[in-house]
Amino acid sequence: MKRILLSCFLLAATVGVTSVLPAASYAAPAGTPVTQAAFNTKVNLMDSHIAAGNMTAAQATWQEIHTMMLSVLGASKTNIQGATTPAAEASFRSVLDNQTAIYNIVWGLKTDLATNRAAIHAKLGEFSLTI
């Protein structure tokens, strides 16, 4: 009984810790790298869904954009880890810091896509410039 209880506590602690990791800690998912053009296309698609009042489609597109952002953040982290010089590492770290700051702002705005439409679009445009 004690082992089962201990296992439950360890599982709960593991889930709790991994669910609060900052965005920069995610690794890039395997697959095709995110391009600036593909990212901008998704952002514009979400914006058109919001303009049309189709919040279900806008939310679904937001999820895709979010996945793309996490992939970009993961790729930036991988770039830092693979840097061959301190200058390159510093450059990659600066990009990641900028991406993370923008990500955090967008994350706070995404709670109300319709009201924050212009601000989200602007911040996602800034994020796109870092890809």
PDB file of C-alpha atoms in Angstrom:
ATOM      1  CA  MET A   1       0.000   0.000   0.000  1.00  0.00           C
ATOM      2  CA  LYS A   2       2.850   2.375   0.855  1.00  0.00           C
ATOM      3  CA  ARG A   3       4.496   1.684  -2.495  1.00  0.00           C
ATOM      4  CA  ILE A   4       1.331   2.511  -4.389  1.00  0.00           C
ATOM      5  CA  LEU A   5       0.895   5.722  -2.429  1.00  0.00           C
ATOM      6  CA  LEU A   6       4.534   6.695  -3.009  1.00  0.00           C
ATOM      7  CA  SER A   7       4.170   5.951  -6.728  1.00  0.00           C
ATOM      8  CA  CYS A   8       1.095   8.178  -6.897  1.00  0.00           C
ATOM      9  CA  PHE A   9       2.917  11.045  -5.188  1.00  0.00           C
ATOM     10  CA  LEU A  10       5.912  10.719  -7.490  1.00  0.00           C
ATOM     11  CA  LEU A  11       3.693  10.645 -10.561  1.00  0.00           C
ATOM     12  CA  ALA A  12       1.762  13.696  -9.370  1.00  0.00           C
ATOM     13  CA  ALA A  13       4.998  15.578  -8.668  1.00  0.00           C
ATOM     14  CA  THR A  14       6.386  14.706 -12.080  1.00  0.00           C
ATOM     15  CA  VAL A  15       3.249  15.848 -13.867  1.00  0.00           C
ATOM     16  CA  GLY A  16       3.135  19.018 -11.783  1.00  0.00           C
ATOM     17  CA  VAL A  17       6.729  19.946 -12.544  1.00  0.00           C
ATOM     18  CA  THR A  18       6.554  19.250 -16.270  1.00  0.00           C
ATOM     19  CA  SER A  19       3.338  21.224 -16.685  1.00  0.00           C
ATOM     20  CA  VAL A  20       4.956  24.444 -15.416  1.00  0.00           C
ATOM     21  CA  LEU A  21       8.169  24.355 -17.436  1.00  0.00           C
ATOM     22  CA  PRO A  22       8.823  27.587 -19.320  1.00  0.00           C
ATOM     23  CA  ALA A  23       8.306  27.592 -23.070  1.00  0.00           C
ATOM     24  CA  ALA A  24      12.041  27.749 -23.725  1.00  0.00           C
ATOM     25  CA  SER A  25      12.498  24.327 -22.147  1.00  0.00           C
ATOM     26  CA  TYR A  26      10.560  22.509 -24.850  1.00  0.00           C
ATOM     27  CA  ALA A  27      12.556  20.609 -27.414  1.00  0.00           C
ATOM     28  CA  ALA A  28      11.803  21.058 -31.080  1.00  0.00           C
ATOM     29  CA  PRO A  29       9.444  18.355 -32.295  1.00  0.00           C
ATOM     30  CA  ALA A  30      10.739  16.165 -35.079  1.00  0.00           C
ATOM     31  CA  GLY A  31       9.561  17.104 -38.522  1.00  0.00           C
ATOM     32  CA  THR A  32       9.672  20.008 -40.887  1.00  0.00           C
ATOM     33  CA  PRO A  33      11.126  23.225 -39.472  1.00  0.00           C
ATOM     34  CA  VAL A  34       8.745  26.159 -39.199  1.00  0.00           C
ATOM     35  CA  THR A  35       9.210  28.732 -41.941  1.00  0.00           C
ATOM     36  CA  GLN A  36       8.364  32.376 -41.647  1.00  0.00           C
ATOM     37  CA  ALA A  37       5.968  32.087 -44.609  1.00  0.00           C
ATOM     38  CA  ALA A  38       4.087  29.135 -43.097  1.00  0.00           C
ATOM     39  CA  PHE A  39       3.864  30.894 -39.738  1.00  0.00           C
ATOM     40  CA  ASN A  40       2.540  34.110 -41.311  1.00  0.00           C
ATOM     41  CA  THR A  41      -0.021  32.122 -43.299  1.00  0.00           C
ATOM     42  CA  LYS A  42      -1.376  30.550 -40.091  1.00  0.00           C
ATOM     43  CA  VAL A  43      -1.444  33.919 -38.320  1.00  0.00           C
ATOM     44  CA  ASN A  44      -3.380  35.486 -41.191  1.00  0.00           C
ATOM     45  CA  LEU A  45      -5.755  32.516 -41.268  1.00  0.00           C
ATOM     46  CA  MET A  46      -6.473  32.892 -37.551  1.00  0.00           C
ATOM     47  CA  ASP A  47      -7.010  36.617 -38.027  1.00  0.00           C
ATOM     48  CA  SER A  48      -9.507  35.984 -40.832  1.00  0.00           C
ATOM     49  CA  HIS A  49     -11.393  33.471 -38.651  1.00  0.00           C
ATOM     50  CA  ILE A  50     -11.614  36.042 -35.861  1.00  0.00           C
ATOM     51  CA  ALA A  51     -12.807  38.713 -38.320  1.00  0.00           C
ATOM     52  CA  ALA A  52     -15.512  36.339 -39.560  1.00  0.00           C
ATOM     53  CA  GLY A  53     -16.584  35.573 -35.990  1.00  0.00           C
ATOM     54  CA  ASN A  54     -15.679  31.907 -36.300  1.00  0.00           C
ATOM     55  CA  MET A  55     -14.053  31.528 -32.902  1.00  0.00           C
ATOM     56  CA  THR A  56     -13.996  27.720 -33.047  1.00  0.00           C
ATOM     57  CA  ALA A  57     -11.822  27.798 -36.170  1.00  0.00           C
ATOM     58  CA  ALA A  58      -9.761  30.658 -34.727  1.00  0.00           C
ATOM     59  CA  GLN A  59      -9.072  28.630 -31.577  1.00  0.00           C
ATOM     60  CA  ALA A  60      -8.093  25.574 -33.629  1.00  0.00           C
ATOM     61  CA  THR A  61      -5.731  27.698 -35.717  1.00  0.00           C
ATOM     62  CA  TRP A  62      -4.328  29.223 -32.516  1.00  0.00           C
ATOM     63  CA  GLN A  63      -3.423  25.708 -31.365  1.00  0.00           C
ATOM     64  CA  GLU A  64      -1.501  25.177 -34.604  1.00  0.00           C
ATOM     65  CA  ILE A  65       0.263  28.523 -34.189  1.00  0.00           C
ATOM     66  CA  HIS A  66       1.110  27.638 -30.602  1.00  0.00           C
ATOM     67  CA  THR A  67       2.647  24.345 -31.717  1.00  0.00           C
ATOM     68  CA  MET A  68       4.657  26.216 -34.330  1.00  0.00           C
ATOM     69  CA  MET A  69       5.889  28.691 -31.715  1.00  0.00           C
ATOM     70  CA  LEU A  70       6.989  25.875 -29.422  1.00  0.00           C
ATOM     71  CA  SER A  71       8.826  24.283 -32.332  1.00  0.00           C
ATOM     72  CA  VAL A  72      10.642  27.546 -33.077  1.00  0.00           C
ATOM     73  CA  LEU A  73      11.557  27.958 -29.404  1.00  0.00           C
ATOM     74  CA  GLY A  74      12.847  24.397 -29.335  1.00  0.00           C
ATOM     75  CA  ALA A  75      14.908  24.965 -32.479  1.00  0.00           C
ATOM     76  CA  SER A  76      16.428  28.066 -30.908  1.00  0.00           C
ATOM     77  CA  LYS A  77      17.350  26.093 -27.810  1.00  0.00           C
ATOM     78  CA  THR A  78      18.944  23.446 -30.034  1.00  0.00           C
ATOM     79  CA  ASN A  79      20.929  26.190 -31.787  1.00  0.00           C
ATOM     80  CA  ILE A  80      22.262  27.361 -28.430  1.00  0.00           C
ATOM     81  CA  GLN A  81      23.296  23.851 -27.477  1.00  0.00           C
ATOM     82  CA  GLY A  82      25.030  23.350 -30.830  1.00  0.00           C
ATOM     83  CA  ALA A  83      26.832  26.687 -30.889  1.00  0.00           C
ATOM     84  CA  THR A  84      30.526  26.293 -31.624  1.00  0.00           C
ATOM     85  CA  THR A  85      31.675  29.661 -30.306  1.00  0.00           C
ATOM     86  CA  PRO A  86      30.699  31.830 -27.342  1.00  0.00           C
ATOM     87  CA  ALA A  87      29.691  34.603 -29.754  1.00  0.00           C
ATOM     88  CA  ALA A  88      27.354  32.282 -31.649  1.00  0.00           C
ATOM     89  CA  GLU A  89      25.867  31.040 -28.382  1.00  0.00           C
ATOM     90  CA  ALA A  90      25.281  34.606 -27.209  1.00  0.00           C
ATOM     91  CA  SER A  91      23.600  35.461 -30.498  1.00  0.00           C
ATOM     92  CA  PHE A  92      21.310  32.418 -30.339  1.00  0.00           C
ATOM     93  CA  ARG A  93      20.548  33.122 -26.674  1.00  0.00           C
ATOM     94  CA  SER A  94      19.545  36.680 -27.536  1.00  0.00           C
ATOM     95  CA  VAL A  95      17.134  35.392 -30.197  1.00  0.00           C
ATOM     96  CA  LEU A  96      15.671  32.858 -27.752  1.00  0.00           C
ATOM     97  CA  ASP A  97      15.233  35.517 -25.065  1.00  0.00           C
ATOM     98  CA  ASN A  98      13.392  37.745 -27.544  1.00  0.00           C
ATOM     99  CA  GLN A  99      11.208  34.855 -28.749  1.00  0.00           C
ATOM    100  CA  THR A 100      10.381  33.838 -25.187  1.00  0.00           C
ATOM    101  CA  ALA A 101       9.417  37.400 -24.224  1.00  0.00           C
ATOM    102  CA  ILE A 102       7.074  37.654 -27.212  1.00  0.00           C
ATOM    103  CA  TYR A 103       5.670  34.169 -26.542  1.00  0.00           C
ATOM    104  CA  ASN A 104       4.853  35.141 -22.947  1.00  0.00           C
ATOM    105  CA  ILE A 105       3.021  38.284 -24.070  1.00  0.00           C
ATOM    106  CA  VAL A 106       1.006  36.371 -26.675  1.00  0.00           C
ATOM    107  CA  TRP A 107       0.221  33.666 -24.115  1.00  0.00           C
ATOM    108  CA  GLY A 108      -1.339  36.313 -21.872  1.00  0.00           C
ATOM    109  CA  LEU A 109      -3.358  37.799 -24.735  1.00  0.00           C
ATOM    110  CA  LYS A 110      -4.709  34.524 -26.162  1.00  0.00           C
ATOM    111  CA  THR A 111      -7.369  34.226 -23.474  1.00  0.00           C
ATOM    112  CA  ASP A 112      -9.617  36.528 -25.535  1.00  0.00           C
ATOM    113  CA  LEU A 113      -8.751  36.211 -29.208  1.00  0.00           C
ATOM    114  CA  ALA A 114     -11.481  38.593 -30.378  1.00  0.00           C
ATOM    115  CA  THR A 115     -10.753  41.466 -28.008  1.00  0.00           C
ATOM    116  CA  ASN A 116      -6.984  41.141 -28.302  1.00  0.00           C
ATOM    117  CA  ARG A 117      -7.004  40.482 -32.047  1.00  0.00           C
ATOM    118  CA  ALA A 118      -4.847  43.453 -33.099  1.00  0.00           C
ATOM    119  CA  ALA A 119      -2.328  43.020 -30.281  1.00  0.00           C
ATOM    120  CA  ILE A 120      -2.016  39.275 -30.922  1.00  0.00           C
ATOM    121  CA  HIS A 121      -1.551  39.839 -34.644  1.00  0.00           C
ATOM    122  CA  ALA A 122       1.150  42.456 -33.986  1.00  0.00           C
ATOM    123  CA  LYS A 123       3.039  40.278 -31.493  1.00  0.00           C
ATOM    124  CA  LEU A 124       2.841  37.226 -33.729  1.00  0.00           C
ATOM    125  CA  GLY A 125       4.255  39.415 -36.497  1.00  0.00           C
ATOM    126  CA  GLU A 126       7.177  40.266 -34.196  1.00  0.00           C
ATOM    127  CA  PHE A 127       7.659  36.590 -33.408  1.00  0.00           C
ATOM    128  CA  SER A 128       7.669  35.815 -37.116  1.00  0.00           C
ATOM    129  CA  LEU A 129      10.624  38.152 -37.618  1.00  0.00           C
ATOM    130  CA  THR A 130      12.680  35.975 -35.260  1.00  0.00           C
ATOM    131  CA  ILE A 131      12.184  32.773 -37.274  1.00  0.00           C
TER     132      ILE A 131
END
